[in-house]
Amino acid sequence: MARGEPSLYLKLDGNKVIVEGPATEDEYRIYGPLEYDGVLSSQASDLVGWLSIAAGTKRKGRSRVRSESEVARLGLDVFQLIFDIPNGSNTNTLSDVLKKVLADTSLENPPSIVFEGPWYALPWEALVVPIEVTGRSAPAFLGELAVIASFKAREFLPKEALFEVDDDLQIVSMEGQSALKHCRKEVEQVCDFSGANIAPVRVLRGLRRARGGTTDAQNCAAFHKIMNADCPVEFLHGAFHSNCPDQAEPFAIDLDQDYTLTSSIIRQQRAKVENTNVAFFNTCQGLSGAKWHSGGIAGYASTYWRSQTVVASYCEIDDDAACDFSSAFLSRILPTDDLIGEEFGRALYDTRREMLLRSGPQRLVALTYRLIGSPNTQISVVQDAA
């Protein structure tokens, strides 16, 4: 179901889950109670922690083997905490609704599931759906069964999923520590897409702390200038290390070995992105940040940088696997050969399933990427008739 309304729409409202979609009956639209900030939030944090080990760069051997089993265990636990909640009459659960949705679709024609509210940054893709719900011969990750998207509030979504640009798509790529091979490789991959329908990629690099003092003002001025040039950014790409240093910061970007650009600095220096855009941040912890509610750099971009659709990873990820994921995903969504790219949601789903067939960190990295915004977003190039 690539277009139109999602197959299943789940909104967290207080301790109730409001359900919409063709698989729901009018009397079965409210489920609960669901205590989000207790065991559920804790278990979800543990799941992301183990997924970071399984999909990250640093762990090998037995640690990685154990992490994959822990991801499977916690993925099922979190699924049951959410989907086993009943409706008001206790006649069915969210699992029953999901089972009906999956029965009417296939891996080639997947359903689309959208999550709204404060739980939008939960690791939905890594939840494990049991056999009795999948209707298949084995449990499966939710991310390999469905197109998944999430956002804080539906009213902030654009009315049109088609993201139209004039003549050529304008891309700005933010490069992190230039000494790191994978950052350079990632940016070079993006630059290779320049050509028909895509303008030469502008790269923001070299932001660093000068000897003897800070350069926050100069760096933010460079950021503001390249984003809002004569041809403002329309596709924002990032290849850098990202983290959340404390509870007060939604994100911090490691742009050089001795320079970190934080959300506080960006706000203080009024470094803005003035043009509506779509974004892809191929960085560790680009989504979750310190708290599920903060959203990391992805949540910040969707709120303050006018990014109407954002894709980012919510945990630590292997550098080489991240580059492979980026290449496959961008080749689908960017309008390279045609005037229109694939829908973000379906492109993310297809890339995820492709990488889940691999082994090692290449496989589970596929579960860590999330789309914030409409799954039907497509980049369309409108050429000048003259």
Coordinates of C-alpha atoms in Angstrom, one line a residue:
M1 CA 0.0 0.0 0.0
A2 CA 2.2 2.7 -1.3
R3 CA -0.2 5.6 -1.5
G4 CA -3.1 7.0 0.4
E5 CA -4.0 6.4 4.1
P6 CA -1.9 4.0 6.1
S7 CA -3.1 0.5 6.7
L8 CA -2.8 1.1 10.5
Y9 CA -2.5 4.3 12.4
L10 CA -1.7 4.2 16.1
K11 CA -1.7 7.4 18.2
L12 CA -0.6 7.5 21.8
D13 CA -2.9 9.8 23.7
G14 CA -2.2 9.8 27.5
N15 CA -2.3 6.2 28.5
K16 CA -4.6 5.2 25.6
V17 CA -3.9 4.1 22.1
I18 CA -6.2 5.4 19.4
V19 CA -6.4 3.2 16.4
E20 CA -7.4 4.1 12.8
G21 CA -7.4 2.1 9.6
P22 CA -9.5 -0.3 7.5
A23 CA -8.8 -3.2 9.8
T24 CA -10.5 -1.6 12.8
E25 CA -14.2 -1.5 13.6
D26 CA -15.8 1.6 15.0
E27 CA -16.3 0.2 18.5
Y28 CA -12.6 -1.1 18.7
R29 CA -10.7 2.2 18.2
I30 CA -9.4 2.8 21.8
Y31 CA -7.0 0.5 23.5
G32 CA -5.3 0.6 26.9
P33 CA -4.2 1.4 29.4
L34 CA -0.6 1.6 28.3
E35 CA 2.0 3.0 30.8
Y36 CA 4.5 4.5 28.4
D37 CA 7.0 6.0 30.9
G38 CA 7.5 2.9 33.0
V39 CA 8.5 -0.6 32.0
L40 CA 7.9 0.1 28.3
S41 CA 10.3 3.0 28.1
S42 CA 12.9 1.1 30.1
Q43 CA 12.6 -2.1 28.0
A44 CA 12.7 0.0 24.8
S45 CA 15.9 1.7 26.0
D46 CA 17.5 -1.7 26.7
L47 CA 16.5 -2.9 23.2
V48 CA 18.2 0.1 21.6
G49 CA 21.3 -0.6 23.8
W50 CA 21.6 -4.2 22.6
L51 CA 20.8 -3.2 19.0
S52 CA 23.7 -0.7 19.2
I53 CA 26.0 -3.6 20.1
A54 CA 24.6 -5.8 17.4
A55 CA 24.7 -3.2 14.7
G56 CA 27.7 -1.1 16.0
T57 CA 31.3 -1.1 15.0
K58 CA 33.1 -1.9 18.2
R59 CA 31.7 -5.2 19.4
K60 CA 32.8 -8.5 17.9
G61 CA 32.6 -12.2 18.7
R62 CA 30.5 -13.5 21.6
S63 CA 29.3 -10.0 22.5
R64 CA 27.7 -9.6 19.1
V65 CA 26.2 -13.1 19.2
R66 CA 24.7 -12.4 22.6
S67 CA 23.4 -9.0 21.5
E68 CA 21.4 -10.6 18.6
S69 CA 19.7 -12.9 21.0
E70 CA 19.0 -10.0 23.4
V71 CA 17.5 -8.0 20.5
A72 CA 15.2 -10.9 19.7
R73 CA 14.1 -11.3 23.3
L74 CA 13.6 -7.6 24.1
G75 CA 12.0 -7.0 20.7
L76 CA 9.3 -9.6 21.6
D77 CA 8.9 -8.2 25.1
V78 CA 8.3 -4.7 23.9
F79 CA 6.0 -5.9 21.2
Q80 CA 3.9 -7.7 23.8
L81 CA 3.8 -4.8 26.2
I82 CA 2.3 -2.7 23.4
F83 CA 0.3 -5.0 21.2
D84 CA -1.2 -7.2 23.9
I85 CA -3.2 -4.3 25.5
P86 CA -7.0 -4.8 25.1
N87 CA -9.8 -2.5 23.9
G88 CA -12.4 -1.3 26.4
S89 CA -14.6 -4.4 26.2
N90 CA -11.6 -6.8 26.4
T91 CA -12.8 -8.7 23.3
N92 CA -9.6 -8.1 21.3
T93 CA -6.1 -6.7 21.4
L94 CA -3.9 -4.6 19.2
S95 CA -2.2 -7.9 18.2
D96 CA -5.6 -8.9 16.7
V97 CA -5.7 -5.8 14.6
L98 CA -2.1 -6.2 13.4
K99 CA -2.8 -9.8 12.5
K100 CA -5.7 -8.8 10.3
V101 CA -3.6 -6.1 8.6
L102 CA -0.8 -8.6 7.9
A103 CA -3.2 -11.2 6.6
D104 CA -4.5 -8.8 3.9
T105 CA -1.0 -7.9 2.6
S106 CA 2.3 -9.6 1.6
L107 CA 6.1 -8.9 1.7
E108 CA 5.8 -7.6 -1.9
N109 CA 2.8 -5.4 -1.1
P110 CA 3.4 -4.5 2.5
P111 CA 1.1 -2.6 4.8
S112 CA 2.0 0.9 6.0
I113 CA 2.0 1.5 9.8
V114 CA 2.2 5.0 11.2
F115 CA 2.8 6.0 14.9
E116 CA 2.0 9.4 16.3
G117 CA 2.7 11.0 19.7
P118 CA 5.4 10.9 22.3
W119 CA 6.3 7.3 21.4
Y120 CA 7.3 8.2 17.9
A121 CA 11.0 7.5 18.5
L122 CA 10.5 4.0 19.9
P123 CA 12.5 1.3 18.0
W124 CA 9.4 0.0 16.1
E125 CA 11.3 -1.7 13.3
A126 CA 13.1 -4.0 15.8
L127 CA 10.0 -5.2 17.5
V128 CA 9.6 -9.0 17.0
V129 CA 6.2 -10.1 15.8
P130 CA 5.3 -13.7 17.0
I131 CA 4.2 -16.5 14.7
E132 CA 0.6 -16.3 15.8
V133 CA 0.4 -12.7 14.5
T134 CA 2.6 -12.9 11.4
G135 CA 0.7 -15.9 10.1
R136 CA 4.0 -17.2 8.7
S137 CA 6.4 -20.0 9.6
A138 CA 8.6 -17.9 11.9
P139 CA 8.6 -14.7 13.9
A140 CA 9.7 -11.6 12.1
F141 CA 10.8 -8.1 12.8
L142 CA 8.0 -5.5 12.4
G143 CA 10.4 -3.6 10.1
E144 CA 10.6 -6.5 7.6
L145 CA 6.8 -6.9 7.5
A146 CA 5.6 -3.3 7.0
V147 CA 6.5 0.2 5.8
I148 CA 6.9 2.2 9.1
A149 CA 6.8 6.0 9.7
S150 CA 6.2 8.1 12.7
F151 CA 5.9 11.8 13.8
K152 CA 5.0 13.8 16.9
A153 CA 1.7 15.3 15.6
R154 CA -0.2 14.8 12.4
E155 CA -1.2 18.4 12.0
F156 CA 2.5 19.3 11.2
L157 CA 2.6 17.0 8.2
P158 CA 2.4 18.7 4.8
K159 CA -0.8 18.4 2.9
E160 CA 1.0 17.0 -0.2
A161 CA 3.4 14.1 0.0
L162 CA 5.0 15.1 -3.3
F163 CA 8.1 17.2 -2.6
E164 CA 8.5 19.3 -5.7
V165 CA 11.7 21.1 -6.7
D166 CA 12.4 23.4 -9.6
D167 CA 14.9 22.3 -12.3
D168 CA 17.6 20.6 -10.2
L169 CA 17.5 19.2 -6.6
Q170 CA 19.8 21.2 -4.3
I171 CA 21.7 19.0 -1.9
V172 CA 23.9 20.1 1.0
S173 CA 26.0 17.4 2.7
M174 CA 27.4 18.0 6.1
E175 CA 30.7 16.2 6.6
G176 CA 32.0 15.3 10.0
Q177 CA 35.6 14.6 11.0
S178 CA 37.4 14.7 7.7
A179 CA 40.1 12.4 9.0
L180 CA 37.5 9.6 9.3
K181 CA 37.4 7.5 6.2
H182 CA 33.8 6.6 6.3
C183 CA 32.7 10.3 6.6
R184 CA 34.6 11.1 3.4
K185 CA 33.3 7.9 1.6
E186 CA 29.7 8.8 2.5
V187 CA 30.0 12.3 1.2
E188 CA 31.7 11.2 -1.9
Q189 CA 28.9 8.7 -2.6
V190 CA 26.4 11.6 -2.3
C191 CA 28.4 13.8 -4.6
D192 CA 28.4 11.0 -7.2
F193 CA 24.6 11.5 -7.6
S194 CA 25.2 14.9 -9.1
G195 CA 24.1 15.1 -12.7
A196 CA 20.8 15.0 -14.5
N197 CA 18.1 16.5 -12.2
I198 CA 20.6 17.0 -9.3
A199 CA 22.8 20.0 -9.0
P200 CA 26.4 19.7 -7.9
V201 CA 26.4 18.8 -4.2
R202 CA 27.5 21.5 -1.8
V203 CA 29.6 20.2 1.1
L204 CA 29.8 21.8 4.5
R205 CA 33.2 20.7 6.0
G206 CA 36.1 22.2 7.9
L207 CA 34.1 23.4 10.9
R208 CA 36.5 23.2 13.8
R209 CA 37.7 25.0 16.9
A210 CA 40.5 27.5 16.2
R211 CA 43.6 27.4 18.4
G212 CA 43.2 29.6 21.5
G213 CA 39.5 30.2 21.2
T214 CA 36.1 29.2 20.1
T215 CA 34.7 29.7 16.6
D216 CA 31.0 29.0 17.3
A217 CA 29.9 32.3 15.6
Q218 CA 32.0 31.7 12.5
N219 CA 30.9 28.1 12.2
C220 CA 27.2 28.8 12.6
A221 CA 27.6 31.7 10.0
A222 CA 29.1 29.2 7.6
F223 CA 26.3 26.7 8.3
H224 CA 23.6 29.4 7.8
K225 CA 25.2 30.7 4.5
I226 CA 25.6 27.3 2.8
M227 CA 22.0 26.2 3.7
N228 CA 20.4 29.4 2.6
A229 CA 22.5 30.4 -0.5
D230 CA 21.0 31.7 -3.8
C231 CA 19.8 28.1 -4.3
P232 CA 18.7 27.1 -0.8
V233 CA 19.0 23.5 0.4
E234 CA 16.2 21.1 -0.6
F235 CA 17.8 17.8 0.5
L236 CA 19.9 17.9 3.7
H237 CA 22.4 15.1 4.2
G238 CA 24.7 14.4 7.1
A239 CA 27.7 12.1 7.6
F240 CA 29.2 12.6 11.0
H241 CA 29.2 11.3 14.6
S242 CA 26.2 12.4 16.6
N243 CA 25.3 11.9 20.3
C244 CA 23.3 13.5 23.1
P245 CA 25.7 14.8 25.7
D246 CA 23.2 15.4 28.5
Q247 CA 19.5 15.7 29.2
A248 CA 19.5 19.4 28.2
E249 CA 20.8 18.8 24.6
P250 CA 18.6 17.2 21.9
F251 CA 21.9 16.5 20.0
A252 CA 25.6 17.2 19.5
I253 CA 27.4 16.8 16.2
D254 CA 31.1 15.8 16.3
L255 CA 32.3 17.8 13.3
D256 CA 36.0 17.6 14.1
Q257 CA 38.2 15.8 16.6
D258 CA 38.2 18.9 18.8
Y259 CA 35.0 20.6 17.9
T260 CA 31.4 19.6 18.7
L261 CA 28.4 21.6 17.5
T262 CA 25.5 21.4 19.9
S263 CA 21.9 22.3 19.5
S264 CA 22.3 25.1 22.1
I265 CA 25.1 26.7 20.1
I266 CA 22.9 26.5 16.9
R267 CA 20.0 28.2 18.7
Q268 CA 22.1 30.9 20.3
Q269 CA 23.7 31.8 17.0
R270 CA 20.4 31.6 15.1
A271 CA 21.8 29.2 12.5
K272 CA 18.6 28.3 10.6
V273 CA 17.5 26.4 7.5
E274 CA 15.0 28.7 5.9
N275 CA 13.8 26.6 3.0
T276 CA 11.5 23.6 3.3
N277 CA 13.5 20.4 2.8
V278 CA 13.8 16.7 3.3
A279 CA 16.7 15.2 5.2
F280 CA 18.8 12.0 5.7
F281 CA 21.2 11.9 8.6
N282 CA 23.5 8.8 8.4
T283 CA 24.8 9.1 11.9
C284 CA 24.8 7.3 15.2
Q285 CA 21.9 8.2 17.5
G286 CA 20.5 10.6 15.0
L287 CA 17.0 10.0 16.3
S288 CA 16.6 9.0 19.9
G289 CA 18.9 11.4 21.8
A290 CA 18.9 11.3 25.6
K291 CA 15.2 10.9 25.9
W292 CA 12.6 9.3 23.7
H293 CA 10.7 12.6 23.5
S294 CA 13.7 14.6 22.3
G295 CA 14.1 13.0 18.9
G296 CA 17.8 13.8 18.5
I297 CA 19.0 15.7 15.4
A298 CA 16.2 14.2 13.4
G299 CA 13.6 15.5 15.7
Y300 CA 15.3 18.9 15.9
A301 CA 15.5 19.1 12.1
S302 CA 11.8 18.3 11.7
T303 CA 10.9 21.0 14.3
Y304 CA 13.4 23.8 13.7
W305 CA 15.0 23.2 10.3
R306 CA 11.8 22.9 8.2
S307 CA 12.6 19.2 7.3
Q308 CA 9.2 17.9 6.5
T309 CA 10.5 14.3 6.1
V310 CA 13.6 13.0 7.9
V311 CA 15.3 9.6 7.9
A312 CA 17.9 8.8 10.6
S313 CA 19.2 5.9 12.8
Y314 CA 18.2 5.7 16.5
C315 CA 21.3 3.8 17.8
E316 CA 25.0 3.2 17.1
I317 CA 25.7 1.8 13.7
D318 CA 28.6 0.1 11.9
D319 CA 30.4 2.6 9.6
D320 CA 30.8 0.4 6.6
A321 CA 27.2 -1.0 6.9
A322 CA 25.9 2.6 7.2
C323 CA 27.6 3.5 3.9
D324 CA 26.2 0.5 2.1
F325 CA 22.7 1.3 3.5
S326 CA 23.0 5.0 2.4
S327 CA 24.1 4.1 -1.2
A328 CA 21.1 1.7 -1.6
F329 CA 18.6 4.0 0.0
L330 CA 19.7 7.2 -1.8
S331 CA 19.7 5.4 -5.2
R332 CA 16.0 4.8 -4.7
I333 CA 14.8 8.1 -3.4
L334 CA 16.9 10.6 -5.5
P335 CA 15.6 11.5 -8.9
T336 CA 18.7 10.4 -10.8
D337 CA 17.3 8.8 -14.0
D338 CA 13.7 9.9 -13.8
L339 CA 12.1 13.2 -12.7
I340 CA 10.7 11.5 -9.6
G341 CA 12.2 9.3 -7.0
E342 CA 10.7 6.4 -5.1
E343 CA 8.5 6.9 -2.0
F344 CA 10.6 7.3 1.1
G345 CA 8.7 4.7 3.1
R346 CA 8.8 2.0 0.4
A347 CA 12.4 2.7 -0.4
L348 CA 13.4 2.4 3.2
Y349 CA 11.4 -0.9 3.5
D350 CA 13.0 -2.4 0.4
T351 CA 16.5 -1.3 1.5
R352 CA 15.9 -2.8 4.9
R353 CA 14.8 -6.2 3.5
E354 CA 17.7 -6.2 1.2
M355 CA 20.2 -5.7 4.0
L356 CA 18.5 -8.2 6.4
L357 CA 19.6 -10.9 4.0
R358 CA 23.2 -10.2 4.8
S359 CA 25.2 -11.3 7.8
G360 CA 27.0 -9.6 10.7
P361 CA 26.3 -5.9 11.5
Q362 CA 25.3 -5.3 7.9
R363 CA 22.0 -7.2 8.7
L364 CA 20.8 -5.5 11.9
V365 CA 21.9 -2.0 10.8
A366 CA 18.8 -2.2 8.6
L367 CA 16.5 -2.1 11.6
T368 CA 17.9 1.1 13.0
Y369 CA 16.6 3.6 10.4
R370 CA 13.4 5.5 10.9
L371 CA 11.3 7.8 8.7
I372 CA 9.8 10.8 10.4
G373 CA 7.0 12.2 8.2
S374 CA 4.8 10.8 5.5
P375 CA 5.8 7.4 4.1
N376 CA 4.5 8.6 0.8
T377 CA 7.0 11.4 0.4
Q378 CA 8.6 11.6 -3.1
I379 CA 11.1 14.0 -4.5
S380 CA 9.8 15.3 -7.9
V381 CA 11.8 17.6 -10.2
V382 CA 9.6 20.1 -12.1
Q383 CA 11.5 21.3 -15.2
D384 CA 11.1 24.7 -16.7
A385 CA 8.8 24.4 -19.7
A386 CA 10.8 27.1 -21.5

